[in-house]
Coordinates of C-alpha atoms and ligand atoms in Angstrom, one line a residue:
X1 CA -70.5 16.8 -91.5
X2 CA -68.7 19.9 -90.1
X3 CA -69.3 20.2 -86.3
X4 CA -68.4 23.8 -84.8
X5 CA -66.8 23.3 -81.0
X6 CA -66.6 26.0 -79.0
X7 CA -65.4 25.8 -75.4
X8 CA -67.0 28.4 -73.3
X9 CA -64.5 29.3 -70.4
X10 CA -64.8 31.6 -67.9
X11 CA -61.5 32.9 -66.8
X12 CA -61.8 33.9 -63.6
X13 CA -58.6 35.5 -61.1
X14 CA -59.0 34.1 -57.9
X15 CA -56.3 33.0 -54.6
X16 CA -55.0 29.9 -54.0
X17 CA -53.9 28.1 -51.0
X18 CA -50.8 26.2 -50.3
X19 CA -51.0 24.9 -47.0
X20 CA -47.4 24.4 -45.3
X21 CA -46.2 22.6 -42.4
X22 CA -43.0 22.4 -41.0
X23 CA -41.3 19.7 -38.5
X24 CA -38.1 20.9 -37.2
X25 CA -34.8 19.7 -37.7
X26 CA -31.2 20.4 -36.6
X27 CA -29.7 21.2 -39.8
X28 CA -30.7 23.8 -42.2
X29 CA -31.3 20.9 -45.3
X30 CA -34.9 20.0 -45.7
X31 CA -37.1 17.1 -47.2
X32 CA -40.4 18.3 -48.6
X33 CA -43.4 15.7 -48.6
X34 CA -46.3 17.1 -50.7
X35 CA -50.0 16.4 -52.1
X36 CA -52.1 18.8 -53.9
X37 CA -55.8 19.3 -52.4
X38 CA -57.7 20.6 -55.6
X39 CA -59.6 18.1 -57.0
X40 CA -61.8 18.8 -60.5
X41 CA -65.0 17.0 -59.0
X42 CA -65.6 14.7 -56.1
X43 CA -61.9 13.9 -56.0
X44 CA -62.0 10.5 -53.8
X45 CA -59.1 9.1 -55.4
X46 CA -57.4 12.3 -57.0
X47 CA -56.1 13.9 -54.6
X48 CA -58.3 12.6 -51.5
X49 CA -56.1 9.6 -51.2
X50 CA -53.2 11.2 -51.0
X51 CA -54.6 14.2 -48.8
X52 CA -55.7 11.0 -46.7
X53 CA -52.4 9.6 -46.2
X54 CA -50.4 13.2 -46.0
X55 CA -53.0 13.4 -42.5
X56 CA -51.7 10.6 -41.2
X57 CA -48.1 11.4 -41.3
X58 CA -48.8 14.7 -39.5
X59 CA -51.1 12.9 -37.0
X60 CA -48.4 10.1 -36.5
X61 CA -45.6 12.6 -35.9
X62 CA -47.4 14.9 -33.6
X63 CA -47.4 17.8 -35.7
X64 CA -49.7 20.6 -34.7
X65 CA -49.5 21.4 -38.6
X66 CA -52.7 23.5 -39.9
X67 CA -53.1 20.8 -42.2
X68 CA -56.6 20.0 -42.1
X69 CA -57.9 22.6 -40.2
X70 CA -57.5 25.7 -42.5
X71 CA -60.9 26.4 -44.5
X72 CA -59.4 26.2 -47.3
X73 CA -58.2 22.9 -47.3
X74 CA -60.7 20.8 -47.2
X75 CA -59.7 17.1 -47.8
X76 CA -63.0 15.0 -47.7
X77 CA -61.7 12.9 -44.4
X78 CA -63.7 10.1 -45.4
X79 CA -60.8 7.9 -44.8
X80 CA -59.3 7.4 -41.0
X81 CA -56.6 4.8 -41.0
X82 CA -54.0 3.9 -38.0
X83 CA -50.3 3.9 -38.7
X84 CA -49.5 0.1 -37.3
X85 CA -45.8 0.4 -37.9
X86 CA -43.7 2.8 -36.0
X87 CA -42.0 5.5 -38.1
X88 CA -40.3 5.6 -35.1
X89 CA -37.9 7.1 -33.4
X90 CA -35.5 8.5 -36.0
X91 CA -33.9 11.4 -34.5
X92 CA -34.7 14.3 -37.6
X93 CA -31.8 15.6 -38.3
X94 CA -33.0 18.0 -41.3
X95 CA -36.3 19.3 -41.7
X96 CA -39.5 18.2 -43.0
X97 CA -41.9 20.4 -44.8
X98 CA -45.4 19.2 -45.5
X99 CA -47.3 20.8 -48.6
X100 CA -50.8 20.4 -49.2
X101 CA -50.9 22.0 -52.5
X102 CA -53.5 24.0 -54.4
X103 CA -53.7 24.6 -57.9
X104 CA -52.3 21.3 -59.1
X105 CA -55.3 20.3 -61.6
X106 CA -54.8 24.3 -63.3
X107 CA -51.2 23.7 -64.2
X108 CA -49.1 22.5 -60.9
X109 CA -49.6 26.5 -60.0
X110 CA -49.1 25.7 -55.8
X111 CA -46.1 24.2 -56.5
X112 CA -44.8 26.4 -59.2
X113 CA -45.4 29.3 -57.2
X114 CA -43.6 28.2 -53.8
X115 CA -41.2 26.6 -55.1
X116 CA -39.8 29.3 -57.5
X117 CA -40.4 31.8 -55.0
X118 CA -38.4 29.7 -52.6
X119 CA -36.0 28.4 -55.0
X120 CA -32.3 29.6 -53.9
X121 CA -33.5 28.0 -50.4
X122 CA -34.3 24.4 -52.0
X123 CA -31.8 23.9 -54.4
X124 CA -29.1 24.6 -51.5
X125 CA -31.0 22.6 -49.1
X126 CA -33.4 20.4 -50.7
X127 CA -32.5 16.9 -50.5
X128 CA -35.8 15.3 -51.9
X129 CA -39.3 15.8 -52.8
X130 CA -41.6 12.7 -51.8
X131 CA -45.6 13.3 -53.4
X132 CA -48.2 11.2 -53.3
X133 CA -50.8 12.4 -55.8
X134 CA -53.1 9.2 -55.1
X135 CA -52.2 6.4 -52.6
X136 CA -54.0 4.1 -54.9
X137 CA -56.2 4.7 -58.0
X138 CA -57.6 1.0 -57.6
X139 CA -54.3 -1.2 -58.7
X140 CA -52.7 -3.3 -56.4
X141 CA -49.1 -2.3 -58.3
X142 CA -46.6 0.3 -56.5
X143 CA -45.8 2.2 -59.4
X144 CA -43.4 4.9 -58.1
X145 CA -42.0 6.8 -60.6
X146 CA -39.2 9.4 -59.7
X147 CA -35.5 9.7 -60.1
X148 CA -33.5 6.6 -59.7
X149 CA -31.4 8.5 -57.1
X150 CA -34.3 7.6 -54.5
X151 CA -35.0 3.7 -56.1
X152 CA -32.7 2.1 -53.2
X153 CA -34.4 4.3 -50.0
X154 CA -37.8 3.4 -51.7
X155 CA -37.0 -0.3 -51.9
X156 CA -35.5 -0.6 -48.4
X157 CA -38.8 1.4 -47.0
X158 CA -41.3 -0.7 -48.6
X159 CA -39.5 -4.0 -47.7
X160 CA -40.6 -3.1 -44.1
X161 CA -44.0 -1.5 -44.6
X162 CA -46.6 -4.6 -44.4
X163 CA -47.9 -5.9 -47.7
X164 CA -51.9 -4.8 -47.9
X165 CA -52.2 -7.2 -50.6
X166 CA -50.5 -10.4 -49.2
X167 CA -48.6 -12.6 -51.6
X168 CA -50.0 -10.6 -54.4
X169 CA -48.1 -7.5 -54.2
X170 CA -45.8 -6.3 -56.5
X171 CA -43.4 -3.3 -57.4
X172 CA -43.2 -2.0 -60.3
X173 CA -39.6 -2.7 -61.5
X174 CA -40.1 0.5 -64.7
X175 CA -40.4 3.0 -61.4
X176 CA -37.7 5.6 -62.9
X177 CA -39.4 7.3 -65.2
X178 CA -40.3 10.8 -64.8
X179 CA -43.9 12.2 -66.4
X180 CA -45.1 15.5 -65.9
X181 CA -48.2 14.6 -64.3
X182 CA -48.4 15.8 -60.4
X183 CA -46.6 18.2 -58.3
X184 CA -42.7 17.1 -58.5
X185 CA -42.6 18.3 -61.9
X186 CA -40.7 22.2 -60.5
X187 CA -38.7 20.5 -58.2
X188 CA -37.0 17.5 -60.3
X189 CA -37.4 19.5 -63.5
X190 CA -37.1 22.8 -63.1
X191 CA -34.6 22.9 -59.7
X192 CA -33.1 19.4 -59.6
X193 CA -34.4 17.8 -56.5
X194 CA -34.2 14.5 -56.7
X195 CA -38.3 13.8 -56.8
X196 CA -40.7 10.5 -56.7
X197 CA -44.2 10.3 -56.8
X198 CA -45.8 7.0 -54.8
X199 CA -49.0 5.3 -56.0
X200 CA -50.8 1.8 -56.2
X201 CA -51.3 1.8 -59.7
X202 CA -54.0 0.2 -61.7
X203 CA -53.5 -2.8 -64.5
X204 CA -55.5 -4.3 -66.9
X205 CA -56.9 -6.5 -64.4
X206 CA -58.1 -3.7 -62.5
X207 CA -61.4 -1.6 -61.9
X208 CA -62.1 1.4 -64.4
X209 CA -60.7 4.2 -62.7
X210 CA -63.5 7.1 -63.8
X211 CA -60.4 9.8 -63.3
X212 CA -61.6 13.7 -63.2
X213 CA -64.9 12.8 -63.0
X214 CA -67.8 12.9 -60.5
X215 CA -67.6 9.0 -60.4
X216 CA -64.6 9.2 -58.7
X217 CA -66.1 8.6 -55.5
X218 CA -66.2 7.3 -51.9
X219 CA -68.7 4.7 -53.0
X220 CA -66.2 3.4 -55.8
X221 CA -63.3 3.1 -53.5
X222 CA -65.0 1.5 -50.8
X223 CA -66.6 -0.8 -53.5
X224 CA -64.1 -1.5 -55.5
X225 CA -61.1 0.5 -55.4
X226 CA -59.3 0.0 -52.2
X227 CA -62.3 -2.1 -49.8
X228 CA -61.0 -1.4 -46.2
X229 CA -58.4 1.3 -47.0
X230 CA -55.8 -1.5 -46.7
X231 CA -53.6 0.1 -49.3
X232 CA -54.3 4.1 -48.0
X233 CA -52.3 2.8 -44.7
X234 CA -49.7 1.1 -46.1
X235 CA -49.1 4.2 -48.6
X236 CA -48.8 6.1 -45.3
X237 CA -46.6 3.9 -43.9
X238 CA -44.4 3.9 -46.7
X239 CA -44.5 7.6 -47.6
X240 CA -43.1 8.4 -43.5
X241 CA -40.9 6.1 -43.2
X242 CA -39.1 7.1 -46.7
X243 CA -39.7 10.6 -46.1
X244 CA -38.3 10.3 -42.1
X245 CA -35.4 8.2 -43.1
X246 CA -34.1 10.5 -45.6
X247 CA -34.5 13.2 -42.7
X248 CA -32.9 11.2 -40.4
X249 CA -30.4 9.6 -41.3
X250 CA -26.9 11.0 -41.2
X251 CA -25.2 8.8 -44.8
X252 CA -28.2 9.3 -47.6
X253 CA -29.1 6.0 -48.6
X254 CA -29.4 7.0 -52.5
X255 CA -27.8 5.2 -55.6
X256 CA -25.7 6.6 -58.1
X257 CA -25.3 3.7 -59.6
X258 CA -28.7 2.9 -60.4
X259 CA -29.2 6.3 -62.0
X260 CA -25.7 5.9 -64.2
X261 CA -27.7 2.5 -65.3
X262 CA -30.9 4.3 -66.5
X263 CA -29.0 6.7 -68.7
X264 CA -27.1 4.2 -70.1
X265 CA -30.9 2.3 -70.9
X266 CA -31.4 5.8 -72.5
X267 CA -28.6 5.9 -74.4
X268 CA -29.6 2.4 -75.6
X269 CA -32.9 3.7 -76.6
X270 CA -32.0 6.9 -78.3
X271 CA -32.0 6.2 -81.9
X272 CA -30.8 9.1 -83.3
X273 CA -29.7 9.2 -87.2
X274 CA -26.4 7.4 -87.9
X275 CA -25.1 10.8 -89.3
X276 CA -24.4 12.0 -85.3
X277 CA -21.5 11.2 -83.1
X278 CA -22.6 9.8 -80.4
X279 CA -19.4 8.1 -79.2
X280 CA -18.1 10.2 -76.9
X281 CA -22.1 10.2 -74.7
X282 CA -21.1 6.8 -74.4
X283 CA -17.7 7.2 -72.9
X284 CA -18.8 9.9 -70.5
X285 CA -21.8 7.8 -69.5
X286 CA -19.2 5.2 -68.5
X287 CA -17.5 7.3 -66.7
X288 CA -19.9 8.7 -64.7
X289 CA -21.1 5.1 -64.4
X290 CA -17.4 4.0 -62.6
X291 CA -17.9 6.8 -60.7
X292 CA -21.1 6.5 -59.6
X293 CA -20.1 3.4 -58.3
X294 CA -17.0 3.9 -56.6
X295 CA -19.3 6.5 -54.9
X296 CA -22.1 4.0 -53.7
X297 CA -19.5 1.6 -52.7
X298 CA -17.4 4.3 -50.6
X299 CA -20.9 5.1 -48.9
X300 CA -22.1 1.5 -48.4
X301 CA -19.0 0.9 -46.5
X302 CA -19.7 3.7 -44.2
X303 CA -22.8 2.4 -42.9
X304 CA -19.8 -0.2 -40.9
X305 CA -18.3 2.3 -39.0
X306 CA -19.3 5.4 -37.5
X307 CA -18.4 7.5 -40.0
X308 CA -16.8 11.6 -39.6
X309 CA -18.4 14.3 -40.4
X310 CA -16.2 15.0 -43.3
X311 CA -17.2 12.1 -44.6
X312 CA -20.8 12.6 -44.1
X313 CA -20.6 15.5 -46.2
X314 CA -18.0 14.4 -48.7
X315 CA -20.8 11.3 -49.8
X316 CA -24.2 13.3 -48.8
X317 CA -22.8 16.5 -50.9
X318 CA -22.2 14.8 -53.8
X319 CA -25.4 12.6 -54.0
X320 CA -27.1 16.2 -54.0
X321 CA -24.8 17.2 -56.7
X322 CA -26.2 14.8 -59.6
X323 CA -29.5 16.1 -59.9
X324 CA -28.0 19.7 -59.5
X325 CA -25.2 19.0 -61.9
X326 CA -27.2 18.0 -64.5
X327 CA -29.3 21.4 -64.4
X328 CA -28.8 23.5 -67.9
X329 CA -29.1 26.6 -66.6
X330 CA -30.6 28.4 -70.0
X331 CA -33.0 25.4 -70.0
X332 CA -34.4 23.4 -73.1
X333 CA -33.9 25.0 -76.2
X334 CA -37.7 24.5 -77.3
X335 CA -39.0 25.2 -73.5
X336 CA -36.4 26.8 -71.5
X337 CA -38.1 26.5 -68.2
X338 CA -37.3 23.0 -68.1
X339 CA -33.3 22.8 -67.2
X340 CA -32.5 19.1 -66.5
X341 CA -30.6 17.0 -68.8
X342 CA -31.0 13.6 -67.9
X343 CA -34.4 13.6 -67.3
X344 CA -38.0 15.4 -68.8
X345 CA -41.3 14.8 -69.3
X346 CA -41.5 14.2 -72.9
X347 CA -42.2 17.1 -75.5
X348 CA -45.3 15.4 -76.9
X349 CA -45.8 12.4 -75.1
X350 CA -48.0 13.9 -72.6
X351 CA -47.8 12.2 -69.4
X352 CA -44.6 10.2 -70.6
X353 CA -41.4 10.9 -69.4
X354 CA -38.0 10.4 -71.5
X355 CA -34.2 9.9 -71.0
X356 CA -32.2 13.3 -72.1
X357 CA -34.7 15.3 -73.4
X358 CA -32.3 17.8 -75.1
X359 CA -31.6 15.4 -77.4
X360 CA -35.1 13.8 -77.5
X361 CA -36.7 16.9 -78.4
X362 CA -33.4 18.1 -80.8
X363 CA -34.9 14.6 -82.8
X364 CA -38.7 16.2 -83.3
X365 CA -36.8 18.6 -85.6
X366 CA -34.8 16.0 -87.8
X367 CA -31.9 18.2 -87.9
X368 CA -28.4 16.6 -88.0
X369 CA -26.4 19.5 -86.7
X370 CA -29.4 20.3 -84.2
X371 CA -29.1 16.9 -82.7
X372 CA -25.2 16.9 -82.7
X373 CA -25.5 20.2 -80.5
X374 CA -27.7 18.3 -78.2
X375 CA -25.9 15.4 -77.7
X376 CA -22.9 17.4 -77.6
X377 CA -24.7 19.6 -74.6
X378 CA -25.9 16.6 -73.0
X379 CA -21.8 15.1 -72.7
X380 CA -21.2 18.0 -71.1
X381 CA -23.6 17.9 -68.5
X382 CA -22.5 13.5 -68.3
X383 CA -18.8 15.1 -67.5
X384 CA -19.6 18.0 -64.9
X385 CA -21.8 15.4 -62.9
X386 CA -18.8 12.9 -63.4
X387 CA -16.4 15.6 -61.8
X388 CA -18.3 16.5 -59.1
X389 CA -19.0 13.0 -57.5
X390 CA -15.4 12.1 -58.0
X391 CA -13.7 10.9 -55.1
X392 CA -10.3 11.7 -53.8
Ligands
ZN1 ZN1 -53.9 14.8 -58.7

């Protein structure tokens, strides 16, 4: 049988809202926090939960933010939860900006916009992005994913934040993987912010999640999704405290090292065609790897002393300069508007992400000397990082 599909779409031009909120700072650097608002239907859990949770930061730290108030933005409040734990009384020192997006479900077009129209700003003052697309789809599993730059603030944050779940909680240890599928995607891939995106995550053992549909709905997540918004207020919880720690404190508590060890699970995983060199990816990635260390170590012995200001900047400078360093600045040869080296969403695998995607989309084409020149391009990006976390 031959079946004839035709999809009728209207294209329509029409504005879109990004919603912006800024808490002051004394230094210029900023943290951005964001959510998008759009949803394709009823929206309960995609973006609602995460609009939910975005509220209560700005209601916990006094902001007089418009978020919430402009007509545009209109987060079904259906969900009113009371910060327990104090995000305290960390002095900011940099700024926070708080995005509620619009245009996320079209093609991430809030973000794209703002942050390309703002980019010289970010990538010399950005130190990360924190989004929270939904606080929890239904799952009971923190499934951050993100760059493993942010693993160790993340994992220090949410040993504090109280469990919703009791003994049953769990972290998903996979968290480093980058997909293409909310609003991080300009500022990790495109700019290289270091970027996360925070969710309780659904398993097997989970309710269906009816995503982008009109089921996704208060009555599902107060039947079965998250009964008693338990998990929505310890997703705010955990999203401040990250977000105001980063802004606060003066040493960044990020880990080179963890990163150095995800490449080098890349590497592992690469499999390209015996006929390419390889050999000297691995050398740089242990480089970078001794290097990455020596600059953890050098920062974990700071937090001893009162450290200078020199030293402030020599570790928090260099942290920034990873994901920077690892920017190709003509992009991906088969989509140039992504630039980062280490990490991509995949070329085909939709929401998957993958470990050096010059090389991983170099392989699509089967190509020896295609994938040599990738490989190639990607040691060179391992060796610049390498020199510019180098320590005296
Ligand atoms: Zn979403």
């Amino acid at each position: 049988m031959l079946v004839d599909l035709v999809n009728d779409t209207e294209y329509i031009d029409m504005k879109l809202y990004n919603v912006i909120g800024t808490i002051k700072g004394a230094l210029s650097e900023c943290v951005v926090l964001g959510n998008h608002h759009d949803p394709w239907s009823a929206g309960c859990v995609d973006p609602d939960t995460g609009s939910s949770a975005m509220n209560e930061v700005v209601n916990r730290k006094g902001s007089r933010s418009r978020l919430g108030t402009s007509q545009n933005h209109v987060p079904q409040n259906h969900v009113r939860t009371q910060l327990c734990i104090s995000i305290d009384v960390y002095p900011l020192t940099v700024r926070s900006i708080l995005a509620s997006w619009d245009g996320e479900e079209y093609g991430l077009l809030g973000t794209t916009a703002w942050a390309t129209q703002n980019s010289d700003h970010l990538k010399r003052n950005c130190i990360a992005y924190i989004n929270v697309d939904e606080s929890t789809n239904g799952g009971d599993i923190l499934g951050p994913v993100g760059s493993p730059l942010l693993a160790e603030t993340l994992y220090e944050a949410a040993k504090v934040v109280p469990s919703p779940l009791g003994e049953e909680a769990e972290v998903d240890n996979g968290w480093c993987l980058l997909d293409i599928g909310s609003d991080f995607t300009v500022s990790q891939h495109h700019l290289g912010i270091s970027s996360t995106d925070l969710a309780f995550n659904a398993g097997p053992r989970h309710a269906v999640y009816q995503y982008h549909t009109k089921y996704d709905s208060t009555l599902w997540m107060e039947r079965f999704g998250d009964p008693g918004y338990q998990k929505h207020k310890a997703m705010a919880q955990l999203w401040g405290l990250v977000a105001f720690r980063l802004a606060s404190n003066a040493v960044l508590a990020l880990s080179a090292t963890k990163y150095a060890q995800r490449l080098a699970e890349g590497f592992a995983s690469m499999n390209a065609p015996a006929a390419v060199d390889a050999s000297e990816l691995q050398r740089a990635l242990a480089r970078f790897h001794e290097q990455a260390s020596h600059l953890d170590g050098f920062r974990a012995g700071l937090s001893e002393r009162e450290p200078t200001d020199e030293e402030v900047w020599a570790v928090n400078s260099r942290y920034v300069a990873i994901e920077r360093g690892f920017l190709h600045f003509a992009g991906l040869s088969q989509r140039p508007w992504y630039k980062h080296l280490a990490f991509g969403p995949g070329l085909w695998e939709g929401y998957g992400g993958v470990v050096f995607p010059a090389i991983a989309d170099a392989m699509f084409l089967k190509d020896v000397a295609v994938i040599q020149a990738a490989v190639d391009l990607t040691t060179a990006g391992v060796n610049r990082v390498t020199e510019f976390i180098r320590l005296p």
